[in-house]
Coordinates of C-alpha atoms in Angstrom, one line a residue:
X15 CA 10.9 -6.0 10.9
X16 CA 13.2 -4.8 9.0
X17 CA 16.7 -3.9 11.4
X18 CA 19.4 -5.0 10.3
X19 CA 18.7 -5.5 6.9
X20 CA 20.3 -5.3 3.4
X21 CA 18.8 -2.0 2.3
X22 CA 17.1 -3.9 -1.1
X23 CA 16.4 -2.6 -4.5
X24 CA 12.8 -0.5 -5.5
X25 CA 12.4 -3.3 -8.0
X26 CA 13.0 -6.3 -4.9
X27 CA 10.2 -4.8 -2.2
X28 CA 7.0 -6.3 -2.7
X29 CA 4.4 -4.4 -4.5
X30 CA 2.4 -5.0 -1.7
X31 CA 4.4 -2.9 0.8
X32 CA 4.3 0.5 -2.3
X33 CA 2.1 2.6 -2.4
X34 CA -0.9 3.3 -5.2
X35 CA 0.6 5.0 -7.1
X36 CA -0.7 3.9 -10.4
X37 CA -4.0 5.4 -8.8
X38 CA -3.1 9.1 -10.3
X39 CA -2.1 8.1 -13.4
X40 CA -1.8 4.8 -14.8
X41 CA 1.8 4.9 -17.1
X42 CA 4.0 7.6 -17.6
X43 CA 2.4 8.3 -20.3
X44 CA -0.3 9.1 -19.0
X45 CA 1.5 11.4 -16.9
X46 CA 2.9 12.8 -19.8
X47 CA -0.6 13.3 -22.0
X48 CA -1.8 15.3 -19.3
X49 CA 1.3 17.2 -19.1
X50 CA 1.0 17.9 -22.6
X51 CA -3.2 18.4 -22.1
X52 CA -2.8 20.9 -18.9
X53 CA -0.3 23.3 -20.8
X54 CA -3.2 24.0 -22.3
X55 CA -4.8 26.7 -19.4
X56 CA -1.6 29.2 -19.8
X57 CA -3.7 30.0 -22.9
X58 CA -6.9 29.7 -21.6
X59 CA -6.2 31.3 -18.3
X60 CA -4.0 34.2 -19.8
X61 CA -7.2 35.0 -21.8
X62 CA -8.8 36.4 -18.5
X63 CA -6.3 39.4 -18.3
X64 CA -7.9 42.9 -18.4
X65 CA -11.2 41.2 -17.7
X66 CA -11.4 40.1 -14.1
X67 CA -13.4 43.6 -13.4
X68 CA -15.8 43.3 -16.5
X69 CA -18.8 41.0 -14.6
X70 CA -19.5 38.6 -11.9
X71 CA -20.1 35.8 -14.3
X72 CA -16.3 36.0 -15.8
X73 CA -14.8 35.7 -12.6
X74 CA -16.9 33.3 -11.8
X75 CA -15.5 31.4 -14.8
X76 CA -12.2 32.4 -14.3
X77 CA -12.0 31.4 -10.1
X78 CA -13.6 28.0 -11.4
X79 CA -10.9 27.7 -14.0
X80 CA -8.6 28.1 -11.1
X81 CA -10.1 25.5 -9.4
X82 CA -9.9 23.6 -12.4
X83 CA -6.0 24.6 -13.5
X84 CA -5.7 23.6 -9.6
X85 CA -6.4 19.7 -9.7
X86 CA -4.9 18.8 -13.0
X87 CA -2.0 20.0 -11.1
X88 CA -2.4 18.8 -7.9
X89 CA -2.5 15.3 -10.0
X90 CA 0.5 16.1 -12.0
X91 CA 2.8 17.3 -9.1
X92 CA 1.8 14.3 -6.8
X93 CA 2.6 11.6 -9.5
X94 CA 6.2 12.8 -10.4
X95 CA 7.8 13.3 -6.8
X96 CA 6.2 11.1 -5.7
X97 CA 7.7 8.5 -7.9
X98 CA 10.8 10.8 -7.8
X99 CA 11.1 10.0 -4.0
X100 CA 11.0 6.5 -5.0
X101 CA 14.7 6.6 -5.7
X102 CA 16.4 10.0 -6.1
X103 CA 18.8 8.9 -8.3
X104 CA 16.5 8.4 -11.7
X105 CA 16.6 11.3 -13.5
X106 CA 13.4 10.2 -15.2
X107 CA 11.6 11.1 -12.3
X108 CA 14.0 14.3 -11.5
X109 CA 13.2 15.3 -15.0
X110 CA 9.8 15.2 -14.7
X111 CA 9.1 16.8 -10.9
X112 CA 11.5 19.8 -13.2
X113 CA 9.4 19.5 -15.4
X114 CA 6.1 20.5 -13.6
X115 CA 8.0 22.8 -12.2
X116 CA 8.7 24.6 -15.3
X117 CA 4.9 24.6 -16.2
X118 CA 4.0 25.9 -12.5
X119 CA 6.2 28.6 -13.0
X120 CA 4.4 29.2 -16.4
X121 CA 1.5 29.7 -15.1
X122 CA 1.8 31.9 -12.3
X123 CA 3.8 33.7 -14.9
X124 CA 0.5 33.9 -17.2
X125 CA -1.7 34.2 -14.1
X126 CA 0.1 37.2 -12.4
X127 CA -2.6 39.8 -13.3
X128 CA -5.0 38.1 -10.9
X129 CA -4.0 39.3 -7.4
X130 CA -3.8 42.7 -9.3
X131 CA -6.9 43.1 -10.5
X132 CA -8.5 41.2 -7.9
X133 CA -6.9 44.3 -5.8
X134 CA -7.9 46.3 -7.8
X135 CA -12.0 45.8 -8.1
X136 CA -14.1 48.7 -6.3
X137 CA -15.5 47.3 -3.5
X138 CA -19.0 48.4 -3.7
X139 CA -18.9 47.2 -7.3
X140 CA -17.8 43.1 -5.7
X141 CA -20.6 43.8 -3.5
X142 CA -22.5 44.2 -7.3
X143 CA -21.0 40.6 -8.7
X144 CA -22.0 38.7 -5.0
X145 CA -25.6 39.9 -5.3
X146 CA -25.8 38.6 -9.3
X147 CA -23.9 35.7 -9.2
X148 CA -24.8 34.3 -6.2
X149 CA -22.3 31.4 -6.7
X150 CA -19.6 33.8 -6.6
X151 CA -20.3 34.0 -2.7
X152 CA -18.7 30.0 -2.4
X153 CA -15.1 32.6 -3.4
X154 CA -16.2 35.9 -1.0
X155 CA -13.1 34.6 1.7
X156 CA -10.6 33.5 -0.8
X157 CA -11.4 37.0 -2.4
X158 CA -11.0 38.9 0.8
X159 CA -8.1 37.2 2.2
X160 CA -6.5 38.6 -1.3
X161 CA -8.2 42.1 -0.6
X162 CA -6.1 42.1 2.8
X163 CA -2.7 41.9 1.6
X164 CA -2.5 44.9 -0.9
X165 CA 0.2 46.4 0.9
X166 CA 2.6 43.4 -0.3
X167 CA 0.8 43.5 -4.0
X168 CA 2.8 44.6 -6.9
X169 CA 1.7 45.5 -9.8
X170 CA 0.6 42.8 -13.5
X171 CA 4.7 43.1 -14.8
X172 CA 6.2 42.4 -11.7
X173 CA 4.2 40.1 -9.8
X174 CA 5.4 38.1 -13.8
X175 CA 8.7 39.4 -13.0
X176 CA 8.4 38.0 -9.7
X177 CA 6.1 34.7 -10.4
X178 CA 8.8 33.6 -13.3
X179 CA 11.4 33.5 -10.2
X180 CA 10.1 30.9 -9.2
X181 CA 11.9 27.7 -9.8
X182 CA 14.8 29.6 -8.9
X183 CA 13.3 30.2 -6.0
X184 CA 13.5 26.1 -5.6
X185 CA 17.0 25.6 -5.7
X186 CA 18.2 25.3 -2.7
X187 CA 15.3 22.8 -1.4
X188 CA 15.9 20.6 -4.8
X189 CA 20.1 21.1 -3.7
X190 CA 19.9 19.8 -0.1
X191 CA 17.3 17.7 -1.4
X192 CA 20.3 15.6 -3.5
X193 CA 23.1 16.4 -1.6
X194 CA 21.5 14.6 1.4
X195 CA 19.2 11.4 -0.1
X196 CA 21.3 11.3 -3.0
X197 CA 25.6 12.0 -2.9
X198 CA 25.7 11.4 0.7
X199 CA 27.1 8.0 1.8
X200 CA 28.3 7.4 5.3
X201 CA 31.0 4.4 6.2
X202 CA 29.4 1.4 8.3
X203 CA 29.8 1.7 12.1
X204 CA 31.2 -0.5 14.1
X205 CA 29.6 -2.8 17.2
X206 CA 31.6 -3.8 20.5
X207 CA 31.9 -7.1 19.1
X208 CA 33.1 -5.8 15.1
X209 CA 30.8 -6.2 13.6
X210 CA 29.6 -3.7 10.7
X211 CA 26.1 -1.8 10.3
X212 CA 25.1 0.2 7.2
X213 CA 25.4 3.6 8.1
X214 CA 22.1 5.3 5.9
X215 CA 19.0 8.2 6.7
X216 CA 16.7 5.2 7.7
X217 CA 19.2 3.0 10.0
X218 CA 20.7 6.4 11.6
X219 CA 18.2 6.7 15.3
X220 CA 17.7 2.6 15.2
X221 CA 21.2 2.3 15.7
X222 CA 20.9 5.7 18.1
X223 CA 18.3 3.5 19.9
X224 CA 21.0 0.3 20.3
X225 CA 22.6 -0.2 24.1
X226 CA 25.8 -0.6 22.8
X227 CA 27.4 3.0 23.7
X228 CA 29.8 2.1 21.1
X229 CA 28.1 1.3 17.9
X230 CA 26.3 4.4 19.3
X231 CA 29.2 6.8 19.3
X232 CA 30.0 4.9 16.2
X233 CA 27.1 5.7 14.1
X234 CA 27.1 9.0 14.8
X235 CA 30.5 10.1 13.9
X236 CA 30.2 8.3 10.9
X237 CA 27.0 10.3 10.3
X238 CA 28.9 14.0 11.1
X239 CA 31.9 13.0 9.5
X240 CA 30.1 12.7 6.0
X241 CA 28.1 16.3 7.0
X242 CA 32.2 17.6 8.0
X243 CA 33.4 17.4 4.7
X244 CA 30.0 19.1 3.3
X245 CA 29.8 21.7 5.5
X246 CA 30.9 24.9 3.4
X247 CA 28.4 23.7 0.7
X248 CA 25.7 23.1 3.2
X249 CA 26.1 26.4 4.0
X250 CA 26.1 28.2 0.7
X251 CA 22.8 26.4 0.0
X252 CA 20.9 27.3 3.6
X253 CA 22.7 31.4 3.1
X254 CA 20.4 30.8 -1.0
X255 CA 17.4 29.8 0.7
X256 CA 18.0 33.0 3.5
X257 CA 18.8 35.5 0.9
X258 CA 15.8 33.9 -1.6
X259 CA 13.4 34.5 1.7
X260 CA 14.5 38.1 2.4
X261 CA 14.4 39.5 -1.5
X262 CA 10.6 38.0 -1.7
X263 CA 10.0 39.7 1.8
X264 CA 11.7 43.1 1.1
X265 CA 10.0 43.3 -2.5
X266 CA 6.9 42.5 -1.2
X267 CA 7.4 45.2 1.1
X268 CA 7.5 42.8 4.4
X269 CA 9.5 44.7 7.1
X270 CA 11.4 40.7 7.7
X271 CA 10.9 37.2 6.0
X272 CA 8.7 35.9 9.1
X273 CA 6.3 38.8 8.5
X274 CA 6.2 37.6 4.9
X275 CA 5.9 34.1 5.6
X276 CA 3.3 33.7 8.2
X277 CA 1.2 36.4 7.5
X278 CA 0.2 33.7 4.5
X279 CA -1.2 31.0 7.0
X280 CA -3.4 34.2 9.1
X281 CA -0.6 33.8 12.1
X282 CA 0.5 36.5 13.8
X283 CA 4.1 36.9 15.1
X284 CA 3.2 36.7 18.2
X285 CA 2.5 33.2 18.8
X286 CA 6.5 32.7 17.1
X287 CA 8.2 34.6 19.9
X288 CA 5.7 32.9 22.2
X289 CA 6.7 30.3 22.2
X290 CA 9.9 31.2 22.4
X291 CA 9.5 33.3 25.0
X292 CA 7.3 30.1 26.7
X293 CA 10.0 27.7 26.2
X294 CA 12.8 29.8 27.4
X295 CA 11.3 30.6 30.5
X296 CA 10.3 26.3 31.1
X297 CA 13.8 25.3 30.1
X298 CA 14.4 23.2 33.9
X299 CA 12.4 20.8 32.7
X300 CA 14.4 19.9 30.2
X301 CA 17.4 20.4 32.2
X302 CA 16.2 18.3 34.8
X303 CA 15.2 15.3 31.9
X304 CA 18.3 15.4 31.0
X305 CA 19.9 15.1 34.2
X306 CA 17.0 12.4 35.1
X307 CA 19.0 10.3 31.6
X308 CA 22.4 10.8 32.8
X309 CA 22.2 9.4 35.7
X310 CA 19.6 6.4 34.5
X311 CA 21.9 5.5 32.5
X312 CA 24.8 5.6 34.9
X313 CA 26.9 8.2 32.9
X314 CA 29.8 11.0 34.7
X315 CA 28.6 12.6 31.2
X316 CA 26.1 12.5 28.6
X317 CA 26.5 12.7 25.3
X318 CA 24.5 13.7 22.7
X319 CA 24.6 9.8 20.6
X320 CA 23.6 9.4 24.0
X321 CA 20.2 11.2 23.8
X322 CA 18.0 7.8 22.1
X323 CA 19.1 4.9 24.1
X324 CA 15.9 3.6 26.1
X325 CA 17.0 4.4 29.9
X326 CA 14.7 1.6 30.7
X327 CA 16.7 -1.4 29.8
X328 CA 15.8 -5.9 29.5
X329 CA 13.0 -3.7 27.1
X330 CA 13.0 -3.9 23.8
X331 CA 9.7 -3.3 21.7
X332 CA 9.7 -4.2 17.8
X333 CA 7.1 -4.2 15.3
X334 CA 6.0 -5.8 12.4
X335 CA 4.1 -3.4 10.0
X336 CA 0.8 -5.6 10.8
X337 CA 1.2 -5.1 14.2
X338 CA 1.8 -1.8 13.9
X339 CA -1.5 -1.0 12.0
X340 CA -3.5 -3.3 14.2
X341 CA -2.5 -1.3 17.2
X342 CA -2.7 1.7 15.6
X343 CA -6.5 1.0 15.3
X344 CA -6.8 0.1 18.7
X345 CA -5.4 3.1 19.9
X346 CA -7.1 5.7 16.8
X347 CA -10.5 4.1 18.7
X348 CA -11.0 7.1 21.0
X349 CA -12.1 9.2 17.7
X350 CA -14.9 7.5 16.7
X351 CA -16.3 4.5 13.7
X352 CA -15.8 7.2 10.7
X353 CA -11.7 7.7 11.6
X354 CA -11.3 4.5 11.8
X355 CA -13.3 3.1 8.8
X356 CA -10.6 5.7 6.6
X357 CA -8.0 4.0 8.7
X358 CA -8.7 0.8 7.8
X359 CA -9.3 2.0 4.0
X360 CA -5.9 4.1 4.1
X361 CA -4.2 0.8 5.1
X362 CA -5.5 -1.7 2.9
X363 CA -6.0 0.1 -0.4
X364 CA -2.1 1.8 -1.7
X365 CA -2.1 4.8 0.6
X366 CA 1.3 4.3 2.3
X367 CA 5.2 3.6 0.8
X368 CA 6.5 1.0 3.9
X369 CA 10.3 0.0 3.9
X370 CA 13.5 1.5 3.2
X371 CA 15.3 0.7 -0.7
X372 CA 18.0 2.5 -2.3
X373 CA 18.0 5.6 -3.3
X374 CA 14.8 6.6 -1.5
X375 CA 14.2 9.5 -0.3
X376 CA 14.7 9.9 3.5
X377 CA 12.7 10.0 6.5
X378 CA 8.7 10.5 6.1
X379 CA 5.5 12.1 5.7
X380 CA 2.2 12.6 4.1
X381 CA 1.1 13.8 0.4
X382 CA -2.9 15.0 0.4
X383 CA -3.2 14.2 -3.1
X384 CA -6.9 14.6 -3.7
X385 CA -7.8 10.7 -5.5
X386 CA -6.4 9.8 -1.8
X387 CA -3.3 10.5 0.5
X388 CA 0.4 9.2 0.1
X389 CA 2.1 8.6 2.7
X390 CA 6.0 7.6 2.2
X391 CA 7.5 5.7 5.5
X392 CA 11.4 3.6 5.6
X393 CA 9.9 1.8 8.9
X394 CA 12.2 -0.1 10.2
X395 CA 10.5 -1.8 13.2
X396 CA 11.2 0.0 16.3
X397 CA 8.5 1.7 19.0
X398 CA 9.4 5.5 16.4
X399 CA 7.8 3.4 13.5
X400 CA 5.1 2.8 15.1
X401 CA 3.9 6.3 16.5
X402 CA 5.3 8.0 12.6
X403 CA 3.1 5.3 10.9
X404 CA 0.1 6.9 13.0
X405 CA 1.4 10.6 13.1
X406 CA 1.8 10.5 9.1
X407 CA -1.6 8.4 9.1
X408 CA -3.0 11.8 11.2
X409 CA -2.0 13.9 8.3
X410 CA -3.3 11.9 5.8
X411 CA -6.7 11.6 7.2
X412 CA -7.2 15.3 8.0
X413 CA -6.0 15.9 4.3
X414 CA -8.6 13.1 3.3
X415 CA -11.5 15.0 5.1
X416 CA -10.9 18.2 4.3
X417 CA -10.6 17.1 0.7
X418 CA -13.8 15.4 0.9
X419 CA -15.7 18.3 3.0
X420 CA -14.3 21.3 1.5
X421 CA -14.7 23.1 -2.3
X422 CA -11.5 23.0 -3.9
X423 CA -10.5 26.4 -3.1
X424 CA -10.9 25.9 0.9
X425 CA -9.4 22.3 1.1
X426 CA -5.7 23.2 1.6
X427 CA -5.5 23.3 5.1
X428 CA -1.8 26.0 6.1
X429 CA 1.0 24.9 7.7
X430 CA 0.1 25.9 11.0
X431 CA -2.6 23.1 11.6
X432 CA -0.7 21.0 9.9
X433 CA 1.0 19.0 12.5
X434 CA -2.1 19.1 15.2
X435 CA -3.8 16.1 13.6
X436 CA -0.6 13.9 13.7
X437 CA 1.0 15.0 17.1
X438 CA -2.7 14.1 18.5
X439 CA -2.5 10.9 17.2
X440 CA 0.6 10.3 18.6
X441 CA -0.6 11.5 22.2
X442 CA -3.8 9.1 21.8
X443 CA -0.8 5.9 20.8
X444 CA 0.7 6.9 23.5
X445 CA -2.2 7.3 26.2
X446 CA -3.3 3.8 24.7
X447 CA 0.3 1.9 25.8
X448 CA -0.1 3.4 28.4
X449 CA -3.5 1.8 29.4
X450 CA -2.5 -1.4 28.6
X451 CA 0.9 -1.5 30.2
X452 CA 0.8 -3.3 33.5
X453 CA 4.5 -4.1 34.0
X454 CA 6.8 -1.4 35.6
X455 CA 9.0 -1.2 34.0
X456 CA 7.7 -1.0 30.7
X457 CA 5.5 1.2 31.5
X458 CA 8.6 3.6 32.5
X459 CA 10.2 2.4 29.2
X460 CA 7.0 4.6 27.7
X461 CA 7.2 7.0 29.9
X462 CA 10.9 7.6 28.4
X463 CA 9.4 7.3 25.2
X464 CA 6.5 10.3 25.8
X465 CA 9.5 12.8 27.8
X466 CA 11.8 12.4 24.3
X467 CA 8.4 13.5 22.1
X468 CA 8.9 16.2 24.5
X469 CA 12.2 16.3 24.4
X470 CA 12.3 16.4 20.8
X471 CA 9.2 17.8 19.0
X472 CA 8.8 20.8 22.3
X473 CA 12.4 21.9 23.1
X474 CA 14.3 21.1 19.9
X475 CA 11.4 21.8 17.3
X476 CA 11.7 25.5 19.2
X477 CA 15.3 25.0 19.0
X478 CA 15.2 24.8 15.6
X479 CA 12.6 27.4 15.0
X480 CA 14.8 29.9 16.9
X481 CA 18.1 29.0 15.1
X482 CA 16.7 29.2 11.8
X483 CA 14.8 32.6 13.0
X484 CA 18.5 33.6 14.3
X485 CA 20.0 32.8 11.0
X486 CA 16.9 34.7 8.8
X487 CA 18.4 37.6 10.6
X488 CA 21.5 36.9 9.8
X489 CA 21.0 37.6 6.3
X490 CA 18.8 40.6 6.7
X491 CA 21.6 42.1 9.0
X492 CA 23.8 41.6 5.6
X493 CA 26.0 39.2 8.2
X494 CA 27.8 36.3 6.5
X495 CA 26.4 32.7 6.6
X496 CA 29.5 30.5 6.5
X497 CA 30.0 27.3 8.4
X498 CA 31.6 28.6 10.5
X499 CA 29.0 30.7 11.5
X500 CA 26.7 29.0 11.8
X501 CA 28.1 25.8 13.1
X502 CA 29.2 28.4 16.6
X503 CA 25.2 29.4 16.7
X504 CA 23.9 25.4 16.5
X505 CA 26.4 24.5 19.2
X506 CA 25.4 27.9 21.4
X507 CA 21.8 26.4 21.8
X508 CA 22.3 23.2 22.4
X509 CA 24.0 23.9 25.2
X510 CA 21.5 26.6 26.2
X511 CA 18.6 24.2 25.4
X512 CA 20.5 21.3 26.8
X513 CA 21.5 22.1 30.4
X514 CA 25.0 21.9 32.3
X515 CA 24.7 17.0 32.4
X516 CA 25.0 17.4 28.3
X517 CA 28.2 17.3 26.9
X518 CA 27.9 19.0 23.6
X519 CA 30.1 17.0 21.2
X520 CA 31.4 19.2 18.8
X521 CA 30.0 17.2 15.8
X522 CA 26.5 18.2 16.7
X523 CA 27.6 22.2 15.9
X524 CA 27.0 20.7 12.1
X525 CA 23.6 19.3 12.6
X526 CA 22.1 22.2 11.1
X527 CA 23.8 21.0 7.7
X528 CA 21.3 17.6 7.6
X529 CA 17.3 19.4 8.9
X530 CA 15.1 19.7 5.4
X531 CA 13.1 21.6 7.8
X532 CA 15.1 24.5 7.0
X533 CA 13.9 24.9 4.0
X534 CA 10.4 24.8 4.4
X535 CA 10.1 28.7 5.3
X536 CA 9.6 28.4 8.8
X537 CA 7.7 25.4 9.0
X538 CA 9.6 24.1 12.4
X539 CA 8.2 26.6 15.2
X540 CA 4.5 24.5 14.0
X541 CA 5.5 21.4 15.2
X542 CA 6.1 22.6 18.7
X543 CA 3.0 24.2 19.0
X544 CA 1.1 21.9 17.6
X545 CA 2.1 19.5 20.4
X546 CA 1.3 21.7 22.6
X547 CA -2.0 22.0 20.9
X548 CA -2.8 18.2 20.6
X549 CA -1.9 17.2 24.0
X550 CA -4.4 19.4 25.0
X551 CA -6.6 18.0 22.1
X552 CA -6.3 14.4 22.6
X553 CA -6.7 15.4 26.1
X554 CA -10.1 16.3 25.7
X555 CA -10.6 13.3 23.4
X556 CA -10.4 10.6 26.1
X557 CA -11.8 12.1 29.2
X558 CA -14.9 14.4 27.8
X559 CA -18.3 12.3 26.2
X560 CA -18.5 12.6 22.3
X561 CA -18.4 16.0 22.0
X562 CA -15.0 15.9 22.0
X563 CA -14.6 14.0 18.8
X564 CA -17.5 15.8 17.4
X565 CA -15.3 19.5 17.3
X566 CA -12.0 17.5 16.8
X567 CA -13.0 16.2 13.4
X568 CA -15.3 19.3 12.2
X569 CA -12.1 20.7 13.0
X570 CA -9.7 18.0 10.3
X571 CA -12.3 18.5 7.8
X572 CA -12.5 22.3 8.2
X573 CA -9.3 22.7 5.5
X574 CA -9.0 26.9 5.5
X575 CA -12.3 27.7 5.6
X576 CA -11.3 29.9 8.3
X577 CA -7.8 30.9 10.1
X578 CA -6.8 28.4 12.2
X579 CA -6.3 30.3 15.6
X580 CA -10.4 30.2 14.8
X581 CA -9.8 26.0 13.2
X582 CA -8.7 25.9 16.9
X583 CA -10.6 27.7 19.2
X584 CA -13.3 25.4 17.7
X585 CA -11.6 22.3 19.0
X586 CA -11.5 23.6 22.2
X587 CA -7.9 25.0 21.7
X588 CA -6.5 28.7 22.2
X589 CA -3.1 29.0 20.6
X590 CA -3.8 32.5 21.0
X591 CA -2.2 32.4 24.6
X592 CA 0.8 30.5 26.2
X593 CA -1.4 28.4 28.2
X594 CA -1.6 25.5 26.1
X595 CA 2.3 25.3 25.8
X596 CA 2.3 25.9 29.4
X597 CA 0.0 23.1 30.0
X598 CA 2.5 20.7 28.4
X599 CA 5.2 21.2 30.6
X600 CA 3.4 20.6 33.2
X601 CA 2.5 17.4 32.0
X602 CA 6.0 16.8 31.3
X603 CA 7.4 17.8 34.5
X604 CA 4.5 15.2 35.8
X605 CA 5.7 12.4 34.1
X606 CA 8.8 13.2 35.2
X607 CA 8.0 12.6 38.6
X608 CA 6.7 9.4 37.5
X609 CA 9.7 8.5 36.3
X610 CA 11.4 9.2 39.0
X611 CA 9.4 7.6 41.9
X612 CA 9.1 3.8 38.4
X613 CA 12.4 4.0 38.7
X614 CA 13.3 5.5 42.4

């Protein structure tokens, strides 16, 4: 376990605890050689300018070349970015990442003719191509997706200009990452006995879970004191993100940035608004939970730094990484032997980078590289870390199955379904833990953890989604996106979501400055919708016969072979209605009932 540890240098981490990045390229020099070779794709692709409508054979050649380019870029980008994330301070890997970005922009500029030319092919001519070249049928869905967006595609030259602006559009996210991960340093936090504890992105949540309230408050104030110092810079970076999203949305003739973002994933904007509306209609359970947490902790007022500490005392669950893997295998056993075999492969063959090291990117993620997925963790041995492990492996196996099952053109699933597989794993882990736990206090501890998942995912991510939408709307109205405006908005939402039992500390108003997902273009709402879908799916998997597992694995193997709403319907969940969200909140209420009964 890695609690209260000195953060090691990357070179001091055991090789068995690092991901097998050399599975992509054996050396940095091999990566450079592949980048040099891949640059020829720019000219190869450009040779098809003005020719996509000449014959079905030519069109097929171009689409197959596009697949080949996609695979090459996948390897180059994954190697560079994963290397950079190992230690964000290493300039060489920052430069490699920048080189890939520039290469992608060059490719996009060279192939800017693609979409306008595909739009211009007459429907009858395209049908003739399908008849003459049967192999083109593989691309029919992909071509239909492009052609349905005619109103938002510009001329060849205009598309080339937008592609050339792509590197600049990445700047807000890159600046945020450097500021947040490489430059920010937090003062140590002092506990009730005067002992110092390092505050980092990796240690912050474990510190927030400490029973020592003095330590929690000190860590909370240390973290947000640093963000407060950079609030104006952070506001300027976030404002730049909103402006670049608005620029691209307006240039492509979308009414709003929300329309632009969701159109690309074939998700109706009503689903976004339905989520916020449904949660607004069900604030009472959230406020009830905050009140229960305050009473169980015996506090006159609940502060923001009291949100993560377990309300059940004298229960501590910590795990080595080996124990975490064994628990994951048992909890996910209901998904069948095939799923279990892939999970073991991921554990044993270098998919995971386990522990925090100096300069390592904060948080956790899975990147679905074609060679195999890569999972970044910052494992500290807490129960949360076990949930993070199964969460990210859910992403990883989703990518693995989609890459294995679907042709290249359909192997990438859209972000709307991305969080379903991960949170379904979390729900299965929780149900497993509850099923094997007999001790009443430990059960209450676990239910509290389950309640925290609802708070942190269904409610908090919806609050993030509401904030993100509001800031985008500020940009659309031409209002100044200043630190004061952002802090006022964020604090107001915290008051609304947490209710009268919560003391909304002034420091939390700047929390928006540490959320990387605000640079992901309407990503966060999908944590909430994905969680609701995952609760429904995990219930079906545990309650039904093997048909539920079969449908679920078919969903995981689906990539983007159809739209995400249809994919989920095939697995048994209809996200076009508020029902999954309402049902999940109903379970939240039932868990509150049991929690009150257990601790009466």
